[in-house]
Short mmCIF file of C-alpha atoms and ligand atoms in Angstrom, two decimals:
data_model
loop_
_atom_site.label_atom_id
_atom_site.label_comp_id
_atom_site.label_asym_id
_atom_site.label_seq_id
_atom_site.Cartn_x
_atom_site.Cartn_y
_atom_site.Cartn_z
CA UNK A 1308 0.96 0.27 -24.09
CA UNK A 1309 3.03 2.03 -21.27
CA UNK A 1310 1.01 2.62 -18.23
CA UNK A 1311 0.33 5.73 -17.03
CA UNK A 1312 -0.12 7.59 -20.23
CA UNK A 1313 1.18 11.24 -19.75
CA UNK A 1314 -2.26 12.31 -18.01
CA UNK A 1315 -1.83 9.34 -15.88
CA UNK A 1316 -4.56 7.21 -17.23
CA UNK A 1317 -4.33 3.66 -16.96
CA UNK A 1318 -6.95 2.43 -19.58
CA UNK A 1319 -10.08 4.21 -18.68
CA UNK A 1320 -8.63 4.63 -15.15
CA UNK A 1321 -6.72 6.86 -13.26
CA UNK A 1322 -6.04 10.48 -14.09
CA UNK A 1323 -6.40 13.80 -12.54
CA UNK A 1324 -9.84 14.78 -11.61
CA UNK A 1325 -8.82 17.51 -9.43
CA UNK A 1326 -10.14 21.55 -8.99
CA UNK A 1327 -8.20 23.64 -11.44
CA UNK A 1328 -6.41 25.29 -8.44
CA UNK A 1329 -4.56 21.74 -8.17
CA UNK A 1330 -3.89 21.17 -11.52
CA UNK A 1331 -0.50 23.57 -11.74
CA UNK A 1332 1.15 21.91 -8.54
CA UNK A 1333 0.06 18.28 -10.11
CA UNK A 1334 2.24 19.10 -12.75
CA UNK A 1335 4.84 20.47 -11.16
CA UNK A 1336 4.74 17.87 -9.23
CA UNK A 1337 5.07 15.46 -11.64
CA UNK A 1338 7.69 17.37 -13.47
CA UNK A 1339 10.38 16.78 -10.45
CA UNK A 1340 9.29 13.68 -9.61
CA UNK A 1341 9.97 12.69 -13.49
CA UNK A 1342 13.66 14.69 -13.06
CA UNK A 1343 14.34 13.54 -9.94
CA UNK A 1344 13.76 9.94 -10.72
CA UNK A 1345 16.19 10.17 -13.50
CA UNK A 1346 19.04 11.87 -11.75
CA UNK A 1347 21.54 9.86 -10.13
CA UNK A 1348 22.34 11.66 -7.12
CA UNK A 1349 18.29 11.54 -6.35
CA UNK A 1350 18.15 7.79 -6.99
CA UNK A 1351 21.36 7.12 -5.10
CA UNK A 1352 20.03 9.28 -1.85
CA UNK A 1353 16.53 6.82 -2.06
CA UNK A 1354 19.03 3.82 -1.97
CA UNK A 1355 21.06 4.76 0.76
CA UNK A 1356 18.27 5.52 2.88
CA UNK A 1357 16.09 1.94 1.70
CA UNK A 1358 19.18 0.36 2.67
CA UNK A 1359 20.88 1.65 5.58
CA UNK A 1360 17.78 3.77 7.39
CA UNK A 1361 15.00 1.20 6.02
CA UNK A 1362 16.91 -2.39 6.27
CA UNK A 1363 16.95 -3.40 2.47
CA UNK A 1364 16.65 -5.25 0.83
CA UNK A 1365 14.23 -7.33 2.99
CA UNK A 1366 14.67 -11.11 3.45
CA UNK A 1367 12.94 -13.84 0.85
CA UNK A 1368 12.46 -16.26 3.41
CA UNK A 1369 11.44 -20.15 2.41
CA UNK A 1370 8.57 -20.62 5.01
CA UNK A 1371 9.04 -24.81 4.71
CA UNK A 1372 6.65 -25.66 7.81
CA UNK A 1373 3.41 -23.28 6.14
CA UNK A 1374 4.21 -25.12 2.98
CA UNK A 1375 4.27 -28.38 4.71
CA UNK A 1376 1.20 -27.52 6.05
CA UNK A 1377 -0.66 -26.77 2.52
CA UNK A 1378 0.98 -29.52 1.13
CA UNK A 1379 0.61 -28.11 -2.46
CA UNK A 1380 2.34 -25.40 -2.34
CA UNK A 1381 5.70 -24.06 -1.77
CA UNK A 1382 5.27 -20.58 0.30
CA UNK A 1383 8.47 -17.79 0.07
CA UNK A 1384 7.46 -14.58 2.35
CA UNK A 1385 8.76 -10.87 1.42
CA UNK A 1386 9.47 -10.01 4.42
CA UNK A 1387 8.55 -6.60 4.55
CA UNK A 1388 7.45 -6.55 8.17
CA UNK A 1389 11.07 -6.26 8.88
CA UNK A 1390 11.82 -2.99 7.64
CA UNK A 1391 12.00 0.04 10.46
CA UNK A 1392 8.67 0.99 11.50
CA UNK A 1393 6.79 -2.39 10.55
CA UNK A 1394 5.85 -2.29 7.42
CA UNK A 1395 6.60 -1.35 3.60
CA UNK A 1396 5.07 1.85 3.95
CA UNK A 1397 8.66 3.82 4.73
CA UNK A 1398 9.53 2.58 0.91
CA UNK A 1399 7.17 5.59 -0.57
CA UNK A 1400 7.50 7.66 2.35
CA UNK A 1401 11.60 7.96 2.18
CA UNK A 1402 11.04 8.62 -1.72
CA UNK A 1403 8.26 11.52 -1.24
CA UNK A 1404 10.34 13.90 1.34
CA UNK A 1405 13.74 13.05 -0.24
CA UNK A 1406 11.20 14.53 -3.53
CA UNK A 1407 10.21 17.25 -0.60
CA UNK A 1408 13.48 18.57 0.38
CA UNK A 1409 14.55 18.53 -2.85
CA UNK A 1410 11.81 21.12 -4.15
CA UNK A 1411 12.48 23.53 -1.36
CA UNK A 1412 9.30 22.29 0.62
CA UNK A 1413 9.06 23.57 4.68
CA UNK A 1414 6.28 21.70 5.65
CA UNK A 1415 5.04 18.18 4.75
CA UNK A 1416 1.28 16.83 5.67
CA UNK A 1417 -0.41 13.33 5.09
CA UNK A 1418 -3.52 11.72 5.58
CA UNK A 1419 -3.80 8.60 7.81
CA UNK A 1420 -6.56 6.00 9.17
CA UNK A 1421 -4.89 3.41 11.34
CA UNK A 1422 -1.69 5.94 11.69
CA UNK A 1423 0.88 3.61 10.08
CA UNK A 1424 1.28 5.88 6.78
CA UNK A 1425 1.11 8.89 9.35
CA UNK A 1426 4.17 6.62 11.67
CA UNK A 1427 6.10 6.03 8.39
CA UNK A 1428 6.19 9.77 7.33
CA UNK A 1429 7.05 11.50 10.58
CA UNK A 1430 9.53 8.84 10.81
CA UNK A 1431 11.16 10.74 7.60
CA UNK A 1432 10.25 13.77 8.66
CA UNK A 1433 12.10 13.97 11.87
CA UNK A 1434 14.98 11.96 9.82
CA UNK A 1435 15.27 15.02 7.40
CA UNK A 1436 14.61 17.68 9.83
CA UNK A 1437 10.90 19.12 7.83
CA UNK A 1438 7.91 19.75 9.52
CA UNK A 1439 4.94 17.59 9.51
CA UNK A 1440 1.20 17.43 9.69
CA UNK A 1441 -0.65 14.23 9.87
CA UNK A 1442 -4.55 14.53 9.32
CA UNK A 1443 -6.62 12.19 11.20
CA UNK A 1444 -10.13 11.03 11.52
CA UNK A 1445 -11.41 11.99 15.05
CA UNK A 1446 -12.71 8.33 14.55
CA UNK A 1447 -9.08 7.02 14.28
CA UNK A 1448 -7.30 9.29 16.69
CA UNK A 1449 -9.56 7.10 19.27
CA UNK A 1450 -9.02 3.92 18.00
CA UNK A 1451 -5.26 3.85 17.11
CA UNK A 1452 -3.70 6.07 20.08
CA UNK A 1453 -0.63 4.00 20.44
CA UNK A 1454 0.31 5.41 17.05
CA UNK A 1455 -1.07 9.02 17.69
CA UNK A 1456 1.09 8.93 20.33
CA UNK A 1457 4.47 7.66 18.56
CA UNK A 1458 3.52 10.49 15.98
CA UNK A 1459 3.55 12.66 18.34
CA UNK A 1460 7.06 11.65 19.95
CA UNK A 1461 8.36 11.72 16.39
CA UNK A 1462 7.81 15.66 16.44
CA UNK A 1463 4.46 15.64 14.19
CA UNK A 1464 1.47 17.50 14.45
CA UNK A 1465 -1.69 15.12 14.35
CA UNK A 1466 -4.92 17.49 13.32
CA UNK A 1467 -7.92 15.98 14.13
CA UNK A 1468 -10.70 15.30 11.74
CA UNK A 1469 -14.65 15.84 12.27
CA UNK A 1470 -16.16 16.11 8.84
CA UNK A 1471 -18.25 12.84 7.53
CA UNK A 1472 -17.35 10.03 8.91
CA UNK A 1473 -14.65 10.94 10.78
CA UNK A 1474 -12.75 8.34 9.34
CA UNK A 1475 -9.70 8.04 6.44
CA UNK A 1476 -11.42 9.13 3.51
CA UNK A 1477 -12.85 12.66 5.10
CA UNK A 1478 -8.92 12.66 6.35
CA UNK A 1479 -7.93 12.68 2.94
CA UNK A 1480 -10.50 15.40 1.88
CA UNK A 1481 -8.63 17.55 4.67
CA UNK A 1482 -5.51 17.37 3.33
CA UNK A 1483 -6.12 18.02 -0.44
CA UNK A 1484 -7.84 21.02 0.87
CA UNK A 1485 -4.68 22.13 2.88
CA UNK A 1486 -2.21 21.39 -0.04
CA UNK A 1487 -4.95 24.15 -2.03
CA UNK A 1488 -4.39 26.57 0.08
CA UNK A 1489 -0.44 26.28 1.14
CA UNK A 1490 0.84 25.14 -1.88
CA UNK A 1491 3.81 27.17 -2.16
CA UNK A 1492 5.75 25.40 0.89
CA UNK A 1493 3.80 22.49 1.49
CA UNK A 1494 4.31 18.87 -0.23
CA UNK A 1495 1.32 16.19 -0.12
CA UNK A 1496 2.68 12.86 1.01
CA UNK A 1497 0.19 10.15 0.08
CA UNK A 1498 0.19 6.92 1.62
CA UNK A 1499 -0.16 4.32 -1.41
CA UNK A 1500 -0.83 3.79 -5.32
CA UNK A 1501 -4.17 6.25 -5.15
CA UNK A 1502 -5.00 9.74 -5.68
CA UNK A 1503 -4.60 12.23 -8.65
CA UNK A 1504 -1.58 11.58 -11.74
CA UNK A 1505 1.06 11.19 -10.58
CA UNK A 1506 0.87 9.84 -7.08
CA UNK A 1507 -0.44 5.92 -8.14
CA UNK A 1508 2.95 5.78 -10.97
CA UNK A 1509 5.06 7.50 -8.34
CA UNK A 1510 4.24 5.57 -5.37
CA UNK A 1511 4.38 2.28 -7.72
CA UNK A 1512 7.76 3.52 -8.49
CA UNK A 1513 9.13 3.71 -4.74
CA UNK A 1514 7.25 0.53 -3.75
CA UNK A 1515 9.03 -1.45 -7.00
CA UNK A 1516 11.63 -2.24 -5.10
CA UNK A 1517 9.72 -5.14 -3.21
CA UNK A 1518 9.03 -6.70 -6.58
CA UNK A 1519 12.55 -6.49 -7.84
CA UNK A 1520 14.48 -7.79 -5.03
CA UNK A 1521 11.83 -10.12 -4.94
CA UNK A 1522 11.90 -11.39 -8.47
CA UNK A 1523 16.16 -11.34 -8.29
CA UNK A 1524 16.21 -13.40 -5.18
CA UNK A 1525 13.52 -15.82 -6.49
CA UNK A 1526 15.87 -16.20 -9.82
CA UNK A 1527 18.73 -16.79 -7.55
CA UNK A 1528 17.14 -19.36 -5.12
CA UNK A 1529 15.12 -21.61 -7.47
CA UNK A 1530 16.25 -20.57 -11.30
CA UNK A 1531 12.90 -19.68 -12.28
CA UNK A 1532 9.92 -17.70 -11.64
CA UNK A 1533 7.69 -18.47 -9.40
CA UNK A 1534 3.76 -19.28 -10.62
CA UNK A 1535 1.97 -17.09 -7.92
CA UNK A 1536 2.43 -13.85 -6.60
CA UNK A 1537 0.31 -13.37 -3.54
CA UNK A 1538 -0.91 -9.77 -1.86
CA UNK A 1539 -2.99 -8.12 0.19
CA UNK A 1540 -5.09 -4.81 -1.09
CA UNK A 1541 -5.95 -1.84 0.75
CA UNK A 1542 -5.03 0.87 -1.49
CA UNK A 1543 -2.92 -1.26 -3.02
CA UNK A 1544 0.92 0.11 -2.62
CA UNK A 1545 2.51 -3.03 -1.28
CA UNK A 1546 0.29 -5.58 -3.98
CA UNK A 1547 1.45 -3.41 -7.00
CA UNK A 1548 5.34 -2.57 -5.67
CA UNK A 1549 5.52 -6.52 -5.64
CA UNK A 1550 3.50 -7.30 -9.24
CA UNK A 1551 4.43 -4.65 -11.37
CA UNK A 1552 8.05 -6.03 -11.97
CA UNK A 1553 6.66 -9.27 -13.16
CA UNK A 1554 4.15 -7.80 -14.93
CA UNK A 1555 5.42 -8.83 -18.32
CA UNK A 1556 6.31 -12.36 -17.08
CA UNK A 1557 3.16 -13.72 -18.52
CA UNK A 1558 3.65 -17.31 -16.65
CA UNK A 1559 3.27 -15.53 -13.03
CA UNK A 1560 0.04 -15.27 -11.65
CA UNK A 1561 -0.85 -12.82 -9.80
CA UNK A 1562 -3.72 -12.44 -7.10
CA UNK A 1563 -4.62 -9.29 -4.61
CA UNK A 1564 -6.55 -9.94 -1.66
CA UNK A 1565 -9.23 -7.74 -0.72
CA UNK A 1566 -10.97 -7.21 2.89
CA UNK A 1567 -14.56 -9.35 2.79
CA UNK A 1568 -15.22 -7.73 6.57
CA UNK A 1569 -17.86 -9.42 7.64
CA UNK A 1570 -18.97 -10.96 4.26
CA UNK A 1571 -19.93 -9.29 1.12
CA UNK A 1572 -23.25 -9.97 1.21
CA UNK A 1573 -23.89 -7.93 4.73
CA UNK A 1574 -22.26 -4.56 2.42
CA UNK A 1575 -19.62 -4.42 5.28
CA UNK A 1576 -16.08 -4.84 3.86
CA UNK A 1577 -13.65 -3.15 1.82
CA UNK A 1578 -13.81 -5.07 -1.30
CA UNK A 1579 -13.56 -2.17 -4.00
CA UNK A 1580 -11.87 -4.18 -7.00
CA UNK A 1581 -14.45 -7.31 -5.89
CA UNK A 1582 -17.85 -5.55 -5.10
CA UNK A 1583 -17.41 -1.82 -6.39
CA UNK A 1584 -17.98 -0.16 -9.61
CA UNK A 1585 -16.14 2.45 -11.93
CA UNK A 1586 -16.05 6.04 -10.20
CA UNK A 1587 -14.26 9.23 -9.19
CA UNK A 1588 -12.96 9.29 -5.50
CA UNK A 1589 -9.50 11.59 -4.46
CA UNK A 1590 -8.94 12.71 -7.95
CA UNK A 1591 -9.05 9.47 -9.56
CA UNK A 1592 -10.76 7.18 -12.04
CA UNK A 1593 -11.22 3.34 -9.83
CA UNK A 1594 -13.47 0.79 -8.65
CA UNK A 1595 -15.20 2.19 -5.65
CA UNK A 1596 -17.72 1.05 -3.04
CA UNK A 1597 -20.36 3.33 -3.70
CA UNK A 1598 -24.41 3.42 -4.22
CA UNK A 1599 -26.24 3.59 -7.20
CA UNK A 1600 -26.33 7.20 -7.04
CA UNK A 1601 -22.48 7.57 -6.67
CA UNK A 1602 -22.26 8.10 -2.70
CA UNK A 1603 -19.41 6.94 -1.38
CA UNK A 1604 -20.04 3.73 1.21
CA UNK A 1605 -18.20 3.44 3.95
CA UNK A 1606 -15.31 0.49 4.14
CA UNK A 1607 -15.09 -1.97 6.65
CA UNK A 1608 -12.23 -4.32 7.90
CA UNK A 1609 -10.93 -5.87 10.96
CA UNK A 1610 -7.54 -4.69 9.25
CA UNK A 1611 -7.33 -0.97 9.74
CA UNK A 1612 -5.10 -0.56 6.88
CA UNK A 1613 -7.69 -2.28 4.38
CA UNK A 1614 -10.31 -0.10 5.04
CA UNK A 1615 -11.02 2.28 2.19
CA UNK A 1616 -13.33 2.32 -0.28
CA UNK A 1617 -11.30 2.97 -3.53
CA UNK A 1618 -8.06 1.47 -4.46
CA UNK A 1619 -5.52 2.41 -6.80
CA UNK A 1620 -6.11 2.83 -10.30
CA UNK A 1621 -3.49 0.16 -11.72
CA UNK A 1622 -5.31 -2.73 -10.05
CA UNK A 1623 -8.84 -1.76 -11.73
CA UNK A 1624 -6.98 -1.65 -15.11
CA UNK A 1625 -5.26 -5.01 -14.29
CA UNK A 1626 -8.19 -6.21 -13.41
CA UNK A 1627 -10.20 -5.26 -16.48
CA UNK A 1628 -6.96 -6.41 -18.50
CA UNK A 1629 -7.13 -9.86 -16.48
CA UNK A 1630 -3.26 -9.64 -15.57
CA UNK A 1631 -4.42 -10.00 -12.10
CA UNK A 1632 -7.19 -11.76 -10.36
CA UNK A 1633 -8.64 -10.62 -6.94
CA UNK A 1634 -10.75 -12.05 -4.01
CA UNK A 1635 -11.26 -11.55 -0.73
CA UNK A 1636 -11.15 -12.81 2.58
CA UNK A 1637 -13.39 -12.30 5.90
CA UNK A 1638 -12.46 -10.66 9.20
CA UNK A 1639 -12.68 -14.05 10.86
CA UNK A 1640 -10.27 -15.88 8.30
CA UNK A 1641 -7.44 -13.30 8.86
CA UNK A 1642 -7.67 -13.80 12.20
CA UNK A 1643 -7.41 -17.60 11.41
CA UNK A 1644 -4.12 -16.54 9.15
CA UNK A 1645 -2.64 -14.69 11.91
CA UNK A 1646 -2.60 -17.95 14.09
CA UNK A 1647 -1.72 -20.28 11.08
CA UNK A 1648 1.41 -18.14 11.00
CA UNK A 1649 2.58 -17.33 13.70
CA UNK A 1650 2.45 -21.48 15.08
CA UNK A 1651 3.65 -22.43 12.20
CA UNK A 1652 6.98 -20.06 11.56
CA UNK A 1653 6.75 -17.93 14.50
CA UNK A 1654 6.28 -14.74 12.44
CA UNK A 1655 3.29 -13.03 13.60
CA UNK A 1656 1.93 -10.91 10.79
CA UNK A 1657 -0.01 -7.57 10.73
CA UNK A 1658 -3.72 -7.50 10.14
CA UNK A 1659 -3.45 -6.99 6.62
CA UNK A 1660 -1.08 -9.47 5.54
CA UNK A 1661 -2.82 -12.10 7.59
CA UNK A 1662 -5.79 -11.60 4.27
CA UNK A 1663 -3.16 -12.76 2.04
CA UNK A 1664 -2.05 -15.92 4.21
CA UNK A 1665 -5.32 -17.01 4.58
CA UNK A 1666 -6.12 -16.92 1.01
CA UNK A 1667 -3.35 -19.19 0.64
CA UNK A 1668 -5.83 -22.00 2.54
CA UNK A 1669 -7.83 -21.71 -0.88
CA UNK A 1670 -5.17 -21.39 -3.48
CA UNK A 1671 -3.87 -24.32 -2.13
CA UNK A 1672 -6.99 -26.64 -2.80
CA UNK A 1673 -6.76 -25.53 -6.16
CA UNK A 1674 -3.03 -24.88 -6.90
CA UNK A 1675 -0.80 -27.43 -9.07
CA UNK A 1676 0.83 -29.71 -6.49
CA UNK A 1677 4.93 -27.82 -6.12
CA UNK A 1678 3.19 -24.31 -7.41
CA UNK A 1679 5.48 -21.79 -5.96
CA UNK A 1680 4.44 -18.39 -4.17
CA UNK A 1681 5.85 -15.29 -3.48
CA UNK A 1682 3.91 -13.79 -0.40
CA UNK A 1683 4.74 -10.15 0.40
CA UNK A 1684 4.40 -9.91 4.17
CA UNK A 1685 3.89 -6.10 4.37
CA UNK A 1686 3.87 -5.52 7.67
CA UNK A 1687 4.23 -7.13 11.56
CA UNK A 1688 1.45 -7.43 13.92
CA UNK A 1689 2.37 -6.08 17.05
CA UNK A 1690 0.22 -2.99 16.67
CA UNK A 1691 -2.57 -5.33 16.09
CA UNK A 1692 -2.49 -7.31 18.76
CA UNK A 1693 -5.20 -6.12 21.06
CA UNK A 1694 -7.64 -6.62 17.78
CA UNK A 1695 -5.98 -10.39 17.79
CA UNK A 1696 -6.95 -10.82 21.33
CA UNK A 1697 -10.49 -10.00 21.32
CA UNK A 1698 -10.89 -11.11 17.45
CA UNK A 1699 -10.27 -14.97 18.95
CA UNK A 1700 -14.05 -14.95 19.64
CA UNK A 1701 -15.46 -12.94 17.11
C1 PLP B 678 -1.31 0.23 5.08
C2 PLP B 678 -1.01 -1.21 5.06
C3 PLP B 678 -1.52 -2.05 4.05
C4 PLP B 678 -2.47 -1.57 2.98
O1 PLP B 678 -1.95 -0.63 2.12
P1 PLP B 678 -1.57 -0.95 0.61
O2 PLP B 678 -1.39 0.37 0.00
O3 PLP B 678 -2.72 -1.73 0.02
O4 PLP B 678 -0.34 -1.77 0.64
C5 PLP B 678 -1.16 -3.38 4.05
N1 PLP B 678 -0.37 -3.89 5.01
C6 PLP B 678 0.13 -3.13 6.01
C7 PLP B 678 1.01 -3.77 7.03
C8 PLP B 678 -0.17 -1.77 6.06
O5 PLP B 678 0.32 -1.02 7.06
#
């Protein structure tokens, strides 16, 4: 079966459980996408840009001291904390205003929590010369001012939030109800594989390219594939740009790492694949953190970027498929990954990515001795490094 379907269902997930005022600019949305990912001079523009703006393709790098230190297993890193801005995130955001511009848009918004999807699309914004609007959780705008700030320098507009929780998810509520009401000159950039048909297939699209360069350079390197692919899950962009190219390689494992926060048990963490249930959030069908009445719970990680309550609609259907497998690690183990790195190959990693190093601690006590692993590194860790500092004692 080809995932999405033409509604944008994949299995019993997904979709587009929007307002019928949305449902018109869905599909035209999804209409241009669909030409615009066929036409050459569209797919060549995205290229250029991934490769001469961006810094692709990104490094596979043979960490040899980390695997000496597992013993078991043989570690490769994605390094996608390399690209400009930090992390993988300008891979979807390059593709959705080149899509912008292209449809006439004058105005571009997003929705961000710890600012890095709101960074990566003012980035593009102020590349291509188009306005920008970044909603943001009241919440957020106090925790994460270095990057309200860089916004800001990039020429954006960042528009406070105060509903709910003041946090990512009421952000996101802002800025479908924006996109209702200026939809003739305003394009919705969302930050990873979530939301209403077609964001999760088009965002999967523009974040393939981790996955393909990865799978090429693995070929090229070792002559095979590789028996793990290793990831860490927020909403799930930079898990699903790396798996979905191997997804018919049925001999490569694959494993997303969810946020555990502060364990499962306590109900604070982010663990939406791992601890949720099936339910409507954003305009889509996915596992969600929720009560038994269908309230939304709020998300918790030490990882900014981890902290939402859904996740894409792809990962619940590979999950309930069993093409992937996902866990979860605790606040206090990525911190540990963030030090096991950094000694150990002088690469200190975001937040986020530190979940899927440390997982690697217990993959390796069960691995085949040689297994080989494909880690995608999505992102650096300077912007987390006041959260490392005080994290040492948490
Ligand atoms: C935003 C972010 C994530 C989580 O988003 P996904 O859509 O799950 O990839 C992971 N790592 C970094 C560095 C991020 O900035």
């Amino acid at each position: 079966m080809k995932v999405p379907d033409q509604q944008g269902h994949f299995g019993k997930y997904g979709g587009q459980y929007v307002p019928e005022t949305l449902m018109a600019l869905l599909e035209d949305l999804e209409k241009n996408f669909r030409q615009s990912w066929q036409d050459p001079a569209y797919k060549k523009a995205f290229k250029t840009l991934l490769r001469e703006y961006a810094g692709r393709p990104t490094n596979l790098y043979e960490a040899q001291r980390l695997s000496r230190y597992f013993e078991t297993l043989k570690v490769y890193l994605k390094r996608e904390d390399m690209l400009h801005t930090g992390a993988h995130k300008i891979n979807n955001t390059i593709g959705q205003v080149l899509l912008a511009k292209r449809m006439g848009k004058k105005r571009v918004i997003a929705e961000t929590g710890a600012g890095q999807h709101g960074v990566a699309t003012a980035t593009v914004c102020a590349l291509m010369d188009i306005r920008c609007e970044v909603y943001m959780g009241a919440e957020d705008i106090e925790r994460q001012a270095l990057n309200v700030d860089r916004m800001r320098l990039l020429g954006a507009k960042v528009v406070p939030v105060n509903s709910g929780s003041r946090t990512l998810k009421d952000s996101m509520n802002e800025a479908i109800r924006d996109w209702v009401t200026n939809v003739r000159d305003t394009f919705y950039v969302i930050g990873t594989v979530a939301g209403p048909h077609p964001y999760p297939w088009m965002v999967r699209e523009f974040q393939a390219v981790i996955g393909q360069e990865a799978r090429t350079q693995f070929l090229k390197k070792t002559g095979k594939l590789p028996d793990y692919l290793v990831a860490c899950v927020g909403g799930g962009s930079n898990a699903m740009g790396l798996f979905h190219p191997f997804f018919n390689d049925k001999g490569v494992r694959m494993i997303g790492v969810e946020a555990a926060g502060r364990g499962i048990k306590t109900g604070q963490h982010s663990a939406a694949l791992g601890a949720g249930a099936a339910g409507v959030l954003h305009g889509t069908k996915s596992k969600l953190l929720q009560t038994p009445d269908g309230q939304i719970v709020i998300a918790h990680s030490i990882a900014a970027g981890l902290d939402y309550p859904g996740v894409g609609p792809e990962h619940s259907y590979y999950q309930q498929i069993g093409r992937a497998e996902y866990v979860s690690v605790t606040d206090q183990e990525a911190i540990s990954g963030v030090h096991l790195l950094s000694r150990t190959e002088g690469v200190i990693p975001a937040l986020e990515s530190a979940h899927a190093v440390s997982y690697l601690e217990k993959l390796a006590k069960k691995a085949k001795p040689g297994s080989s692993v494909i880690l995608c590194l999505s992102g650096r860790g300077d912007k987390d490094m006041g959260t490392i500092k005080s994290g040492q004692s948490i």
